[in-house]
Tab-separated table of N, CA and C and ligand atoms in Angstrom:
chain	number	residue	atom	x	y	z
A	545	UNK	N	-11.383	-17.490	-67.172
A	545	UNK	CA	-12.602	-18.094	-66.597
A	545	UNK	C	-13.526	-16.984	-66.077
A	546	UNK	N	-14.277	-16.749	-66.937
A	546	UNK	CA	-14.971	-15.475	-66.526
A	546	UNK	C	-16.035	-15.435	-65.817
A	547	UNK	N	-16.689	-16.834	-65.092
A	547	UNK	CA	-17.680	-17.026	-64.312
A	547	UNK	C	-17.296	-18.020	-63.067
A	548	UNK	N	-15.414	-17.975	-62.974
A	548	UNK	CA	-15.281	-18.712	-61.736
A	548	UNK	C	-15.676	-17.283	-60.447
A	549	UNK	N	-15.726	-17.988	-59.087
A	549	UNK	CA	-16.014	-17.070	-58.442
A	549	UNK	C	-14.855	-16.651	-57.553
A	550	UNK	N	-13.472	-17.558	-57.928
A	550	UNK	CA	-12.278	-17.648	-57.448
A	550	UNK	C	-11.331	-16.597	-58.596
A	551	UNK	N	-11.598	-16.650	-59.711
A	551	UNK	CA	-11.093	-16.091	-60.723
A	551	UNK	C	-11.405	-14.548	-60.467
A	552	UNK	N	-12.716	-14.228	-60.081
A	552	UNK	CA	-13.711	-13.094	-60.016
A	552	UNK	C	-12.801	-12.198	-58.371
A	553	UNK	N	-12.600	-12.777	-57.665
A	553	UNK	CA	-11.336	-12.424	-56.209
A	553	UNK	C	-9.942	-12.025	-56.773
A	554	UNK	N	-9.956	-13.028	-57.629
A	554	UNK	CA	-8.026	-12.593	-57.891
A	554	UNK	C	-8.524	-11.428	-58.771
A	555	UNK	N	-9.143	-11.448	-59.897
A	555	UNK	CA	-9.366	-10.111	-60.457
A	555	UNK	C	-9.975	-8.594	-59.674
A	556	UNK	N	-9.943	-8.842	-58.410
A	556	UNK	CA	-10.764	-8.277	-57.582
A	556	UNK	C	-12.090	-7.485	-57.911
A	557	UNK	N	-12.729	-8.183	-58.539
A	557	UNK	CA	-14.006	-8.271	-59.124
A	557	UNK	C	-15.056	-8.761	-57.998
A	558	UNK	N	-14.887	-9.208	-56.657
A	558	UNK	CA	-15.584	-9.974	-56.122
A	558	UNK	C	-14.611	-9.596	-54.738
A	559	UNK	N	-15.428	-8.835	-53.222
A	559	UNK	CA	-14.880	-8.569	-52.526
A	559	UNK	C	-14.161	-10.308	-51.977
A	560	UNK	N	-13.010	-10.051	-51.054
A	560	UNK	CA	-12.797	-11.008	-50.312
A	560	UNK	C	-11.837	-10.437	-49.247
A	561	UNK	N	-11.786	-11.348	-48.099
A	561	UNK	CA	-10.246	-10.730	-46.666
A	561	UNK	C	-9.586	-11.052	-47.246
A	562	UNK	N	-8.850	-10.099	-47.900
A	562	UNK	CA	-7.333	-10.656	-48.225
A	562	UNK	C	-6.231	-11.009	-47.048
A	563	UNK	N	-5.874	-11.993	-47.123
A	563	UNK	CA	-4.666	-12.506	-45.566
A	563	UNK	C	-3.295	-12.260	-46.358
A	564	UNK	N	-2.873	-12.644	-47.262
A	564	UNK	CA	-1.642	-12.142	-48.339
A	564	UNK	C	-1.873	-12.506	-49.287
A	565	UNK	N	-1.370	-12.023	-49.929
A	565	UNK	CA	-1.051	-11.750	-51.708
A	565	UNK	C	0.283	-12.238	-52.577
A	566	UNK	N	0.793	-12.635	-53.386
A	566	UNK	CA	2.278	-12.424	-54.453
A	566	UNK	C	2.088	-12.723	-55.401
A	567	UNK	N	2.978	-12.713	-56.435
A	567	UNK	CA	2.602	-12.561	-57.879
A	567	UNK	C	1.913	-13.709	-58.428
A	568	UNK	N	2.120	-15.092	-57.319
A	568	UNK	CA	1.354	-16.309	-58.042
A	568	UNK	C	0.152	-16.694	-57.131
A	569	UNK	N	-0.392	-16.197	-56.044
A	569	UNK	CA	-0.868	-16.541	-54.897
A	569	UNK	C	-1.913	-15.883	-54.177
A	570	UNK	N	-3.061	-15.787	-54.218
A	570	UNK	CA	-3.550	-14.756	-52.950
A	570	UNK	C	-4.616	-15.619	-52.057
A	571	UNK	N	-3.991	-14.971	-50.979
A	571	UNK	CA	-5.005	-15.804	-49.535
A	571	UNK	C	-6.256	-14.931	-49.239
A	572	UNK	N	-7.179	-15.591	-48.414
A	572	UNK	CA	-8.188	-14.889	-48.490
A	572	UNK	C	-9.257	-15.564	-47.199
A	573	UNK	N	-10.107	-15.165	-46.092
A	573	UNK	CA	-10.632	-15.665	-45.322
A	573	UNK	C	-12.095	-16.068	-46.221
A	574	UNK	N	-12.213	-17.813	-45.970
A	574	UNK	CA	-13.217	-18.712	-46.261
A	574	UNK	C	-14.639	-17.710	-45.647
A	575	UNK	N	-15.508	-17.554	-46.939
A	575	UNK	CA	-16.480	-16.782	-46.536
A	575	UNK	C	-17.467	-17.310	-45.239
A	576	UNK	N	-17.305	-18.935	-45.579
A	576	UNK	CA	-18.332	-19.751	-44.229
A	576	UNK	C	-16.630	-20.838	-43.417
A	577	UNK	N	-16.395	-19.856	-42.783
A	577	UNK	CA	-15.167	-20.891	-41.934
A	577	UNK	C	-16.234	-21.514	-41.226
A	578	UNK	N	-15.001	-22.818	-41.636
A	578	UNK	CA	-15.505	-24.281	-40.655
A	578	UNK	C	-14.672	-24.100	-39.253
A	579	UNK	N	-13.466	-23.350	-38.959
A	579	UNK	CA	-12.895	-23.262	-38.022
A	579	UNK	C	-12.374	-21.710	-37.662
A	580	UNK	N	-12.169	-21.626	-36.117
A	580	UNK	CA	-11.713	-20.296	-36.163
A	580	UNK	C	-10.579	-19.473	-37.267
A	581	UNK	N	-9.695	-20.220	-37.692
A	581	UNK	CA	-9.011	-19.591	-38.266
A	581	UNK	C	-9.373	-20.774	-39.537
A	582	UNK	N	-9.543	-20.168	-40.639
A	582	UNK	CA	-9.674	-20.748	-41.722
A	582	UNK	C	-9.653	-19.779	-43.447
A	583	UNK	N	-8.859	-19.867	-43.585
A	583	UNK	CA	-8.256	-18.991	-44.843
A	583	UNK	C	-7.804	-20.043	-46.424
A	584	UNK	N	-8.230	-19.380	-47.255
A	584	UNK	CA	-7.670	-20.199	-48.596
A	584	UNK	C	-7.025	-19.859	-49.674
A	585	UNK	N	-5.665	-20.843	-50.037
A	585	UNK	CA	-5.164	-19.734	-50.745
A	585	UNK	C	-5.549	-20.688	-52.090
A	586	UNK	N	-5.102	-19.690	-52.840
A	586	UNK	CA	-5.755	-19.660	-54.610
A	586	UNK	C	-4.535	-19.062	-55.623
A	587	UNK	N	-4.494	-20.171	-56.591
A	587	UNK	CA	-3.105	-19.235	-57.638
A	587	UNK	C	-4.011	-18.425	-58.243
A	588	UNK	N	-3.330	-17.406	-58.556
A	588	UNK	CA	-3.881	-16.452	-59.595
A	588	UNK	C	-4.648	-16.512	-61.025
A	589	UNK	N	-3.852	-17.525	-61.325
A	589	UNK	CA	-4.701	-18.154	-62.827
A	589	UNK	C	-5.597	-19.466	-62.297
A	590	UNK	N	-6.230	-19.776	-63.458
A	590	UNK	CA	-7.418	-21.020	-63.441
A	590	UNK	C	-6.343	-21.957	-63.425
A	591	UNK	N	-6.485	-22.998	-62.359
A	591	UNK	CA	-6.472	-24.584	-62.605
A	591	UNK	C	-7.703	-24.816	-62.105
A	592	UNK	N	-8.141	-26.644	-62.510
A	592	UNK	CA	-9.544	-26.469	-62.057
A	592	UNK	C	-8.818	-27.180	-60.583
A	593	UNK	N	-8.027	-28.175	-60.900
A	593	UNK	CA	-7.625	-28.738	-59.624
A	593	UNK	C	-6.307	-29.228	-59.600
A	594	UNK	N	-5.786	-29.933	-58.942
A	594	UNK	CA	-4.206	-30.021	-58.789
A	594	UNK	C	-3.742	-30.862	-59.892
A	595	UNK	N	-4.473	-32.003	-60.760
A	595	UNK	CA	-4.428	-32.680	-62.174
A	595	UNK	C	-4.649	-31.989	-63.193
A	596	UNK	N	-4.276	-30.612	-63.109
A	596	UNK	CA	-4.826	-29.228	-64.283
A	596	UNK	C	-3.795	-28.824	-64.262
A	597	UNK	N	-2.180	-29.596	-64.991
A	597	UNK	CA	-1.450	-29.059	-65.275
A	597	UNK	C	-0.515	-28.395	-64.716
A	598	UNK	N	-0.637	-28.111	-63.554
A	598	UNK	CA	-0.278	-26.776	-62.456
A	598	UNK	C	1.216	-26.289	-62.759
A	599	UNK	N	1.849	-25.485	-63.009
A	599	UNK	CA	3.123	-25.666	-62.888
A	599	UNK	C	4.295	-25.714	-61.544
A	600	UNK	N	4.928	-26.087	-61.463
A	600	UNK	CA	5.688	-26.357	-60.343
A	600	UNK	C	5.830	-25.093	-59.622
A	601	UNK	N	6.572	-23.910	-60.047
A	601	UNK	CA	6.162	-22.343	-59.568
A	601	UNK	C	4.787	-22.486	-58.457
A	602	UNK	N	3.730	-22.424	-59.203
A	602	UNK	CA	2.742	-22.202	-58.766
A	602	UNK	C	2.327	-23.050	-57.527
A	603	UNK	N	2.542	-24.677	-57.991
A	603	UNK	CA	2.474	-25.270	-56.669
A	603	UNK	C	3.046	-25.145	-55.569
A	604	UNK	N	4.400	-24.942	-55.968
A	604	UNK	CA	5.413	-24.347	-54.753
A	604	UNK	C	5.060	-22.913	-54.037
A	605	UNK	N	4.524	-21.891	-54.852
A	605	UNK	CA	4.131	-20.933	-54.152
A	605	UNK	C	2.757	-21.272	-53.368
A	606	UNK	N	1.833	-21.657	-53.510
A	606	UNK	CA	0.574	-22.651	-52.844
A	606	UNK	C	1.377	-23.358	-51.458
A	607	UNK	N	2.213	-24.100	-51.580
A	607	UNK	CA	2.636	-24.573	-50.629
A	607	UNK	C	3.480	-24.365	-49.153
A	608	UNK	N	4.064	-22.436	-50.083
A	608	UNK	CA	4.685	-21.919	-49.369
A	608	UNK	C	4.303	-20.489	-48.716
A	609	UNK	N	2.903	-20.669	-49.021
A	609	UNK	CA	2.140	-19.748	-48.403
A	609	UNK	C	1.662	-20.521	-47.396
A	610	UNK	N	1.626	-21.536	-47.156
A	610	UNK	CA	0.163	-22.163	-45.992
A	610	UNK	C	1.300	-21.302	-44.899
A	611	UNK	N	2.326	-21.750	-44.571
A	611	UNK	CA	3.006	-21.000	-43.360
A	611	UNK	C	2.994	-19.648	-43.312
A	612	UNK	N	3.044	-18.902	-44.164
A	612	UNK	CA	2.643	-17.435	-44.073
A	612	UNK	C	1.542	-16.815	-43.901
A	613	UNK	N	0.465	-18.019	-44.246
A	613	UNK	CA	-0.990	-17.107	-43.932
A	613	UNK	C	-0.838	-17.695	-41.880
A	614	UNK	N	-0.519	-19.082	-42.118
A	614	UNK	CA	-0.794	-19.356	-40.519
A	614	UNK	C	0.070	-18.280	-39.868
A	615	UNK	N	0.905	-17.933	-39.660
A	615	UNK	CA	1.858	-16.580	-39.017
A	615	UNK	C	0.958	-15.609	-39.127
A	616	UNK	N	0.240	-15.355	-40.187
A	616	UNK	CA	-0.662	-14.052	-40.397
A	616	UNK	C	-2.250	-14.275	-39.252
A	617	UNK	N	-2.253	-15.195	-39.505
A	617	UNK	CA	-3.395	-15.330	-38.940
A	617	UNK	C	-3.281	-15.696	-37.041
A	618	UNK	N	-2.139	-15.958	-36.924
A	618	UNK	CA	-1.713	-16.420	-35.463
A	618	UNK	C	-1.538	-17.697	-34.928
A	619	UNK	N	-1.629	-18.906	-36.146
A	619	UNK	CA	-1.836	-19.896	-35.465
A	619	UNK	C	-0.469	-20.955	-35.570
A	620	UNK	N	0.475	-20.433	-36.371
A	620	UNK	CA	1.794	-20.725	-36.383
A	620	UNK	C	2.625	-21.677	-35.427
A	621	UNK	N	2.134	-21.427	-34.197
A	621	UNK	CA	2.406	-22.015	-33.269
A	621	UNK	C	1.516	-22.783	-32.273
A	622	UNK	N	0.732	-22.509	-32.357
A	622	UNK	CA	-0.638	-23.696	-31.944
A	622	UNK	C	-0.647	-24.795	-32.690
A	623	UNK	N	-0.492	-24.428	-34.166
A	623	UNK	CA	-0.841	-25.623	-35.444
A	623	UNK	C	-1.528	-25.380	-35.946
A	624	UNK	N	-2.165	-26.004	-37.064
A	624	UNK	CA	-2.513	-26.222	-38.507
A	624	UNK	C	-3.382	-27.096	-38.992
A	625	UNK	N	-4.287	-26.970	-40.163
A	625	UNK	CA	-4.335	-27.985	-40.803
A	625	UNK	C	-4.132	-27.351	-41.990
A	626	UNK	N	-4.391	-28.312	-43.033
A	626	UNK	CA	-3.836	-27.922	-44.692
A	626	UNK	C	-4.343	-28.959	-45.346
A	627	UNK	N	-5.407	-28.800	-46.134
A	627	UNK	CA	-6.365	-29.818	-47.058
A	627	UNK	C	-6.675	-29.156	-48.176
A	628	UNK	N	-6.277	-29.878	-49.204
A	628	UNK	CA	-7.169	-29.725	-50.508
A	628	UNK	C	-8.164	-30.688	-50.643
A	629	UNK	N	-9.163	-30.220	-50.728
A	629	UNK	CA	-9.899	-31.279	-51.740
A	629	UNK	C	-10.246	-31.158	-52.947
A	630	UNK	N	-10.136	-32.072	-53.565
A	630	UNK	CA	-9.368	-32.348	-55.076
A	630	UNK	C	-10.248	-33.273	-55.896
A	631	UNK	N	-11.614	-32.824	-56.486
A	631	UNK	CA	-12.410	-33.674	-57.301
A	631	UNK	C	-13.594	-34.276	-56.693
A	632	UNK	N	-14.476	-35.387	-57.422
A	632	UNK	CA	-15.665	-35.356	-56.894
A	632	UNK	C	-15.684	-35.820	-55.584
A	633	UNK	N	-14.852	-37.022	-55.221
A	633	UNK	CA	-15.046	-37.877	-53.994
A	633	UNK	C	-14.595	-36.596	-53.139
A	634	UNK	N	-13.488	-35.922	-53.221
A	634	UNK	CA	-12.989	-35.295	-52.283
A	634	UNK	C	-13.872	-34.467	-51.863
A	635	UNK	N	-15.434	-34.049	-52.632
A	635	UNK	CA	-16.218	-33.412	-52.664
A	635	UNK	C	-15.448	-31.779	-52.403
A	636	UNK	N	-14.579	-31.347	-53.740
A	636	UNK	CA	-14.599	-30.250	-54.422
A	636	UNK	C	-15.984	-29.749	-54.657
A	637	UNK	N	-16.159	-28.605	-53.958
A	637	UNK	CA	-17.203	-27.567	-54.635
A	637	UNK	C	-17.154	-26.207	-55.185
A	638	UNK	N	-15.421	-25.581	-55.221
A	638	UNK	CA	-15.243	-24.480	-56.209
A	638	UNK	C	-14.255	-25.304	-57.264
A	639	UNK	N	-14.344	-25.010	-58.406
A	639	UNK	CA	-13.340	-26.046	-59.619
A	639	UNK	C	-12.664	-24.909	-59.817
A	640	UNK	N	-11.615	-24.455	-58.682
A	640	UNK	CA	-10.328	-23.746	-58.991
A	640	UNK	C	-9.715	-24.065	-57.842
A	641	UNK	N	-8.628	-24.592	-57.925
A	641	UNK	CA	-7.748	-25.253	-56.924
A	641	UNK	C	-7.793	-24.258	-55.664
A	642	UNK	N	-7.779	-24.842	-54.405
A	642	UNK	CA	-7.694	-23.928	-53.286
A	642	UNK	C	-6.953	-24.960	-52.632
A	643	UNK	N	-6.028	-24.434	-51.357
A	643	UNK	CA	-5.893	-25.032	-50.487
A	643	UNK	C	-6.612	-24.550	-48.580
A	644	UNK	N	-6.980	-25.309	-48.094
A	644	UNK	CA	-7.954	-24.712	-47.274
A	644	UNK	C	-6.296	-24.379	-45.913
A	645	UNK	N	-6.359	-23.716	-45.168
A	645	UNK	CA	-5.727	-23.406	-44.319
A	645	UNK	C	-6.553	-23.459	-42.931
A	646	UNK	N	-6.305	-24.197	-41.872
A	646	UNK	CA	-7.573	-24.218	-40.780
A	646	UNK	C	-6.879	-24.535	-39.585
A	647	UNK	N	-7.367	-23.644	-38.506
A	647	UNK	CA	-6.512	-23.433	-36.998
A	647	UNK	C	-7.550	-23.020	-36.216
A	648	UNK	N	-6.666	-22.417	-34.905
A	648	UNK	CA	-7.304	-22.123	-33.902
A	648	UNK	C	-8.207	-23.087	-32.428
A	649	UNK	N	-8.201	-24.451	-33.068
A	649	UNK	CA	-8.862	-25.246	-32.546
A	649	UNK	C	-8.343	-26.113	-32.549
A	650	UNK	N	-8.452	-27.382	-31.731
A	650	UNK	CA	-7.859	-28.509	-31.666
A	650	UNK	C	-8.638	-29.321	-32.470
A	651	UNK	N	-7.854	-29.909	-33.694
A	651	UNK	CA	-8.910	-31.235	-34.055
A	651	UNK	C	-8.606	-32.351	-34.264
A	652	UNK	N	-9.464	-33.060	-34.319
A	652	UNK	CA	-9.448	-34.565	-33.724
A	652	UNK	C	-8.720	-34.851	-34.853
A	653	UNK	N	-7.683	-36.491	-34.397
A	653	UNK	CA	-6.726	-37.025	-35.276
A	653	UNK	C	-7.257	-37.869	-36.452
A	654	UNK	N	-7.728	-38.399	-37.002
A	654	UNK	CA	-8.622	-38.796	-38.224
A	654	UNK	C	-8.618	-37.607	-38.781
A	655	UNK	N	-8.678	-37.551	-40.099
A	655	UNK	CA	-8.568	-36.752	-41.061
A	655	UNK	C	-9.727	-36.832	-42.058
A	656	UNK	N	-10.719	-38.194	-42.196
A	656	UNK	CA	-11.287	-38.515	-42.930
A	656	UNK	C	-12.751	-38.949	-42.434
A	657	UNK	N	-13.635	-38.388	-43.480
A	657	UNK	CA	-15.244	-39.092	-42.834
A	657	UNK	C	-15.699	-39.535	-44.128
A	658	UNK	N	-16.346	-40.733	-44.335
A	658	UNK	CA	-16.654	-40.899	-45.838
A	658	UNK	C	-18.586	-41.265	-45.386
A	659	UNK	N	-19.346	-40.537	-46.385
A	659	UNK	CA	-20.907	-41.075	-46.535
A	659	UNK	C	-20.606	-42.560	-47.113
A	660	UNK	N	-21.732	-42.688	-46.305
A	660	UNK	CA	-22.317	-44.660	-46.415
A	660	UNK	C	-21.765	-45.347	-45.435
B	832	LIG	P1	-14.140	-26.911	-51.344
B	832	LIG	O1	-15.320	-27.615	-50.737
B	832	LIG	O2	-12.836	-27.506	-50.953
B	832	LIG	O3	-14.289	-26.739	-52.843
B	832	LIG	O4	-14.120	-25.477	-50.691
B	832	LIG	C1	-14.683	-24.334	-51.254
B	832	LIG	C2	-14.672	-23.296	-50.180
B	832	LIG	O5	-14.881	-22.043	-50.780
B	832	LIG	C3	-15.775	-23.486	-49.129
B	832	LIG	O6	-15.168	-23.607	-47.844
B	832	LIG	C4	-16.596	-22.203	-49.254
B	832	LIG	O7	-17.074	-21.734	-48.018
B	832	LIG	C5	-15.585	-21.232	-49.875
B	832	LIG	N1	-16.147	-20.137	-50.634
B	832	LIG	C6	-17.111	-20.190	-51.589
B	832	LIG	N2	-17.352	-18.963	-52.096
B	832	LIG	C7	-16.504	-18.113	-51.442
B	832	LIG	C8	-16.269	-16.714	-51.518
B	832	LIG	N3	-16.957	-15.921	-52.368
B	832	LIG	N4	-15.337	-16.173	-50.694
B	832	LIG	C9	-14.653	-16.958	-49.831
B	832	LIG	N5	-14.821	-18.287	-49.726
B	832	LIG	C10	-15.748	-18.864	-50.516
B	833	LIG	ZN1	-10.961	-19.702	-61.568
């Protein structure tokens, strides 16, 4: 994918904070955080989103980073959040799977805001 801008990071073609790295995985601080701590990790290859095939490897490493970037980042023990959004409603706006990682702050229990 030679014009993703997620593809363009893992190739390190495109600066980013790297928070960690492994052979299927690299984290990276959200250029516009919505929260103090807010980091995203990204597999190395193109999926566009989590219905793109993904292989189990890959998801599992995605999944088993959110706790390693939160340790990295400090919020391990305060808490977490952990959201993908995944397609149009979810209002996806990079089409390469990320998972968002987001701390530091307390946030409110609802998870969801929908327009209209
Ligand atoms: P989503 O709305 O779930 O698709 O999230 C995409 C996220 O990517 C947003 O939070 C953006 O701020 C973030 N983003 C876009 N471009 C970059 C970039 N070059 N480096 C880091 N984060 C980015
Ligand atoms: Zn990509």
């Amino acid at each position: 994918m030679d014009d993703c801008i997620f593809c363009m990071i893992a190739r390190g073609e495109l600066d980013a904070r790297t928070v960690y790295s492994n052979d299927l995985v690299i984290a990276f601080d959200d250029i516009t955080p919505q929260a103090p701590v807010h980091t995203l990790i990204i597999p190395r290859r193109h999926y566009a989103d989590m219905g793109d095939d993904v292989p189990d490897e890959v998801a599992c490493a995605l999944f088993a980073a959110a706790p390693k970037v939160a340790a990295i980042k400090g919020v391990a023990e305060t808490g977490y959040r952990v959201i993908i959004n995944n397609g149009r409603d979810a209002s996806q706006t990079v089409q390469h799977l990320h998972v968002h990682v987001m701390g530091g702050v307390p946030f409110s229990h609802g998870m969801v805001h929908f327009s209209q």
